[in-house]
């Protein structure tokens, strides 16, 4: 297997840029040798709560657990974008929903990453309806909880894009172990496996 970089974001809304903005971005590396993932980038964008408005603040808190106070602790958008580019340029990348992550957000300046990476299909295509929620964040959480109900890695203690990226990396790692998600493939074995069975039987 090839190294794979799992990219997730936290955004101020679901529409995409320029209507919405990226508040956080995180990247986890899944090594090709099958060893455990590692977080290679996590950046927070400094946003003024007064500028983005109540709807955006409500969305950030409900979807990602990001509070208005924490937005002041970020870095300038261009700096965070540069850090993300350094982590993923020239790499194979995936996301729960590449249309959302790359198509609506990371294709736009200053992020501008989509043309510089090899984007694999959305791994959501391998998830059963039982773990698909109303949003990417809720769906990732549902799939992770179904596969890792004990949360031995303590990922649920995190918030925002970091939590999403680490959950996604855990899910994709399990899918890759069972041959359900492979680099340089356009997809993917539809056979039922223990992974899919576990998610289908989740409450």
Short mmCIF file of C-alpha atoms in Angstrom, two decimals:
data_model
loop_
_atom_site.label_atom_id
_atom_site.label_comp_id
_atom_site.label_asym_id
_atom_site.label_seq_id
_atom_site.Cartn_x
_atom_site.Cartn_y
_atom_site.Cartn_z
CA UNK A 1 0.00 0.00 0.00
CA UNK A 2 1.00 3.60 -0.56
CA UNK A 3 1.10 6.31 2.08
CA UNK A 4 -2.28 8.03 2.27
CA UNK A 5 -3.09 11.45 3.74
CA UNK A 6 -6.53 11.89 5.29
CA UNK A 7 -7.72 15.49 5.16
CA UNK A 8 -10.69 16.95 7.04
CA UNK A 9 -11.79 20.52 7.71
CA UNK A 10 -14.12 22.45 9.97
CA UNK A 11 -16.01 25.16 8.12
CA UNK A 12 -18.30 28.02 9.04
CA UNK A 13 -21.11 26.55 6.93
CA UNK A 14 -21.96 23.88 4.35
CA UNK A 15 -22.17 26.01 1.20
CA UNK A 16 -18.47 26.37 0.50
CA UNK A 17 -16.29 29.32 -0.37
CA UNK A 18 -16.72 32.21 -0.73
CA UNK A 19 -19.98 32.11 1.25
CA UNK A 20 -18.32 30.10 4.02
CA UNK A 21 -14.76 29.82 5.29
CA UNK A 22 -12.39 27.18 6.61
CA UNK A 23 -11.98 27.48 10.38
CA UNK A 24 -9.68 24.49 10.90
CA UNK A 25 -7.86 21.89 8.83
CA UNK A 26 -6.15 18.67 9.89
CA UNK A 27 -4.20 15.94 8.14
CA UNK A 28 -3.38 12.42 9.30
CA UNK A 29 -0.87 10.14 7.57
CA UNK A 30 -1.73 6.49 7.06
CA UNK A 31 1.63 4.82 6.36
CA UNK A 32 1.74 2.34 3.52
CA UNK A 33 3.26 -0.31 5.79
CA UNK A 34 0.01 -0.53 7.75
CA UNK A 35 1.33 1.01 10.95
CA UNK A 36 -0.75 3.39 13.06
CA UNK A 37 -1.72 6.77 11.70
CA UNK A 38 -0.07 9.98 12.85
CA UNK A 39 -1.30 13.55 12.79
CA UNK A 40 1.01 15.57 10.53
CA UNK A 41 -0.85 18.89 10.44
CA UNK A 42 -3.45 20.74 12.46
CA UNK A 43 -4.15 24.41 11.90
CA UNK A 44 -6.71 26.87 13.23
CA UNK A 45 -7.68 30.02 11.36
CA UNK A 46 -8.12 33.21 13.36
CA UNK A 47 -11.67 34.41 12.80
CA UNK A 48 -13.51 37.32 14.37
CA UNK A 49 -16.87 36.11 15.73
CA UNK A 50 -18.37 39.52 15.03
CA UNK A 51 -17.39 39.27 11.37
CA UNK A 52 -18.65 35.76 10.65
CA UNK A 53 -22.00 36.18 12.44
CA UNK A 54 -24.32 34.14 14.61
CA UNK A 55 -25.28 31.52 12.00
CA UNK A 56 -21.65 30.62 11.42
CA UNK A 57 -20.94 30.52 15.15
CA UNK A 58 -23.91 28.24 15.76
CA UNK A 59 -22.80 25.96 12.93
CA UNK A 60 -19.23 25.71 14.22
CA UNK A 61 -20.37 24.81 17.71
CA UNK A 62 -23.09 22.33 16.71
CA UNK A 63 -21.04 20.55 14.05
CA UNK A 64 -17.55 20.65 15.50
CA UNK A 65 -17.70 21.81 19.12
CA UNK A 66 -15.77 24.97 18.22
CA UNK A 67 -16.67 27.93 20.43
CA UNK A 68 -16.52 31.62 19.60
CA UNK A 69 -13.77 32.19 22.18
CA UNK A 70 -11.47 29.63 20.56
CA UNK A 71 -11.57 31.42 17.21
CA UNK A 72 -9.31 34.17 18.51
CA UNK A 73 -6.54 31.62 19.17
CA UNK A 74 -5.99 30.82 15.50
CA UNK A 75 -3.40 31.97 12.97
CA UNK A 76 -3.85 34.04 9.79
CA UNK A 77 -5.61 32.14 7.02
CA UNK A 78 -2.66 32.38 4.62
CA UNK A 79 -0.32 30.91 7.24
CA UNK A 80 -2.62 27.96 7.93
CA UNK A 81 -3.12 27.40 4.20
CA UNK A 82 0.63 27.34 3.64
CA UNK A 83 1.04 24.75 6.39
CA UNK A 84 -1.65 22.55 4.87
CA UNK A 85 -0.07 22.82 1.43
CA UNK A 86 3.27 21.75 2.86
CA UNK A 87 1.66 18.67 4.37
CA UNK A 88 -0.25 17.45 1.31
CA UNK A 89 1.27 18.79 -1.92
CA UNK A 90 2.29 15.91 -4.17
CA UNK A 91 0.58 13.35 -1.94
CA UNK A 92 -2.33 10.92 -2.27
CA UNK A 93 -5.23 12.32 -0.23
CA UNK A 94 -8.71 11.29 0.76
CA UNK A 95 -11.56 12.62 2.84
CA UNK A 96 -14.99 11.54 3.98
CA UNK A 97 -16.46 13.72 1.21
CA UNK A 98 -13.89 15.04 -1.25
CA UNK A 99 -16.55 17.15 -2.94
CA UNK A 100 -17.08 19.04 0.31
CA UNK A 101 -13.49 19.18 1.55
CA UNK A 102 -11.68 19.82 -1.72
CA UNK A 103 -14.44 20.85 -4.12
CA UNK A 104 -16.17 23.46 -1.97
CA UNK A 105 -13.24 24.71 0.08
CA UNK A 106 -9.67 23.61 -0.59
CA UNK A 107 -9.85 24.37 -4.33
CA UNK A 108 -10.13 28.09 -3.56
CA UNK A 109 -7.43 30.58 -2.66
CA UNK A 110 -5.57 30.77 -0.42
CA UNK A 111 -5.89 26.99 0.08
CA UNK A 112 -5.57 26.02 -3.57
CA UNK A 113 -4.62 22.38 -2.96
CA UNK A 114 -6.90 20.30 -5.19
CA UNK A 115 -4.73 20.58 -8.31
CA UNK A 116 -1.56 19.71 -6.43
CA UNK A 117 -2.65 16.41 -4.88
CA UNK A 118 -3.94 13.04 -6.03
CA UNK A 119 -7.48 12.95 -4.62
CA UNK A 120 -8.94 9.50 -4.11
CA UNK A 121 -12.69 8.85 -4.03
CA UNK A 122 -14.71 9.84 -0.98
CA UNK A 123 -14.54 7.03 1.54
CA UNK A 124 -18.19 7.71 2.40
CA UNK A 125 -18.98 5.62 -0.67
CA UNK A 126 -18.03 2.56 1.35
CA UNK A 127 -20.20 3.39 4.35
CA UNK A 128 -23.67 1.87 4.73
CA UNK A 129 -26.73 4.06 5.11
CA UNK A 130 -26.95 3.12 8.78
CA UNK A 131 -24.04 5.43 9.62
CA UNK A 132 -24.80 8.31 7.29
CA UNK A 133 -25.94 11.39 9.17
CA UNK A 134 -27.10 14.81 8.09
CA UNK A 135 -23.55 16.10 7.65
CA UNK A 136 -20.00 14.91 7.15
CA UNK A 137 -19.18 15.48 10.82
CA UNK A 138 -22.14 13.47 12.13
CA UNK A 139 -21.53 10.66 9.62
CA UNK A 140 -17.85 10.37 10.52
CA UNK A 141 -18.77 10.24 14.20
CA UNK A 142 -21.41 7.57 13.62
CA UNK A 143 -19.08 5.37 11.57
CA UNK A 144 -16.26 5.74 14.10
CA UNK A 145 -18.50 4.90 17.04
CA UNK A 146 -19.79 1.81 15.23
CA UNK A 147 -16.29 0.52 14.49
CA UNK A 148 -14.56 1.66 17.68
CA UNK A 149 -17.24 1.78 20.40
CA UNK A 150 -14.67 1.86 23.21
CA UNK A 151 -12.68 4.74 21.66
CA UNK A 152 -9.43 3.25 22.96
CA UNK A 153 -7.43 5.95 21.16
CA UNK A 154 -9.26 8.71 23.04
CA UNK A 155 -10.14 10.53 19.82
CA UNK A 156 -13.56 11.61 21.07
CA UNK A 157 -11.81 13.84 23.58
CA UNK A 158 -10.62 16.04 20.71
CA UNK A 159 -12.65 18.65 18.84
CA UNK A 160 -12.96 20.23 15.45
CA UNK A 161 -11.02 19.17 12.37
CA UNK A 162 -8.47 17.25 14.44
CA UNK A 163 -11.14 14.97 15.83
CA UNK A 164 -12.64 14.44 12.36
CA UNK A 165 -9.29 13.69 10.74
CA UNK A 166 -8.30 11.22 13.44
CA UNK A 167 -11.67 9.46 13.29
CA UNK A 168 -11.48 9.35 9.49
CA UNK A 169 -7.95 7.97 9.61
CA UNK A 170 -9.10 5.19 11.95
CA UNK A 171 -12.01 4.33 9.66
CA UNK A 172 -9.95 4.38 6.45
CA UNK A 173 -7.24 2.31 8.10
CA UNK A 174 -9.80 -0.37 8.91
CA UNK A 175 -11.21 -0.21 5.37
CA UNK A 176 -7.73 -0.58 3.90
CA UNK A 177 -6.92 -3.51 6.16
CA UNK A 178 -9.94 -5.32 4.75
CA UNK A 179 -9.22 -4.39 1.14
CA UNK A 180 -12.17 -2.03 0.84
CA UNK A 181 -10.22 1.14 0.08
CA UNK A 182 -7.03 1.07 -1.93
CA UNK A 183 -4.66 3.63 -3.36
CA UNK A 184 -4.82 4.19 -7.10
CA UNK A 185 -8.15 2.38 -7.35
CA UNK A 186 -11.38 3.89 -8.51
CA UNK A 187 -13.09 1.59 -6.26
CA UNK A 188 -13.65 -0.76 -4.27
CA UNK A 189 -14.83 -4.17 -3.38
CA UNK A 190 -18.58 -4.31 -2.63
CA UNK A 191 -18.38 -7.61 -0.74
CA UNK A 192 -19.73 -7.67 2.78
CA UNK A 193 -17.02 -7.75 5.46
CA UNK A 194 -16.88 -7.51 9.22
CA UNK A 195 -16.29 -3.77 8.91
CA UNK A 196 -19.42 -3.17 6.87
CA UNK A 197 -21.39 -5.59 9.04
CA UNK A 198 -20.35 -3.70 12.17
CA UNK A 199 -21.50 -0.40 10.72
CA UNK A 200 -24.74 -1.84 9.37
CA UNK A 201 -25.63 -3.17 12.80
CA UNK A 202 -24.91 0.09 14.63
CA UNK A 203 -27.92 1.59 16.44
#
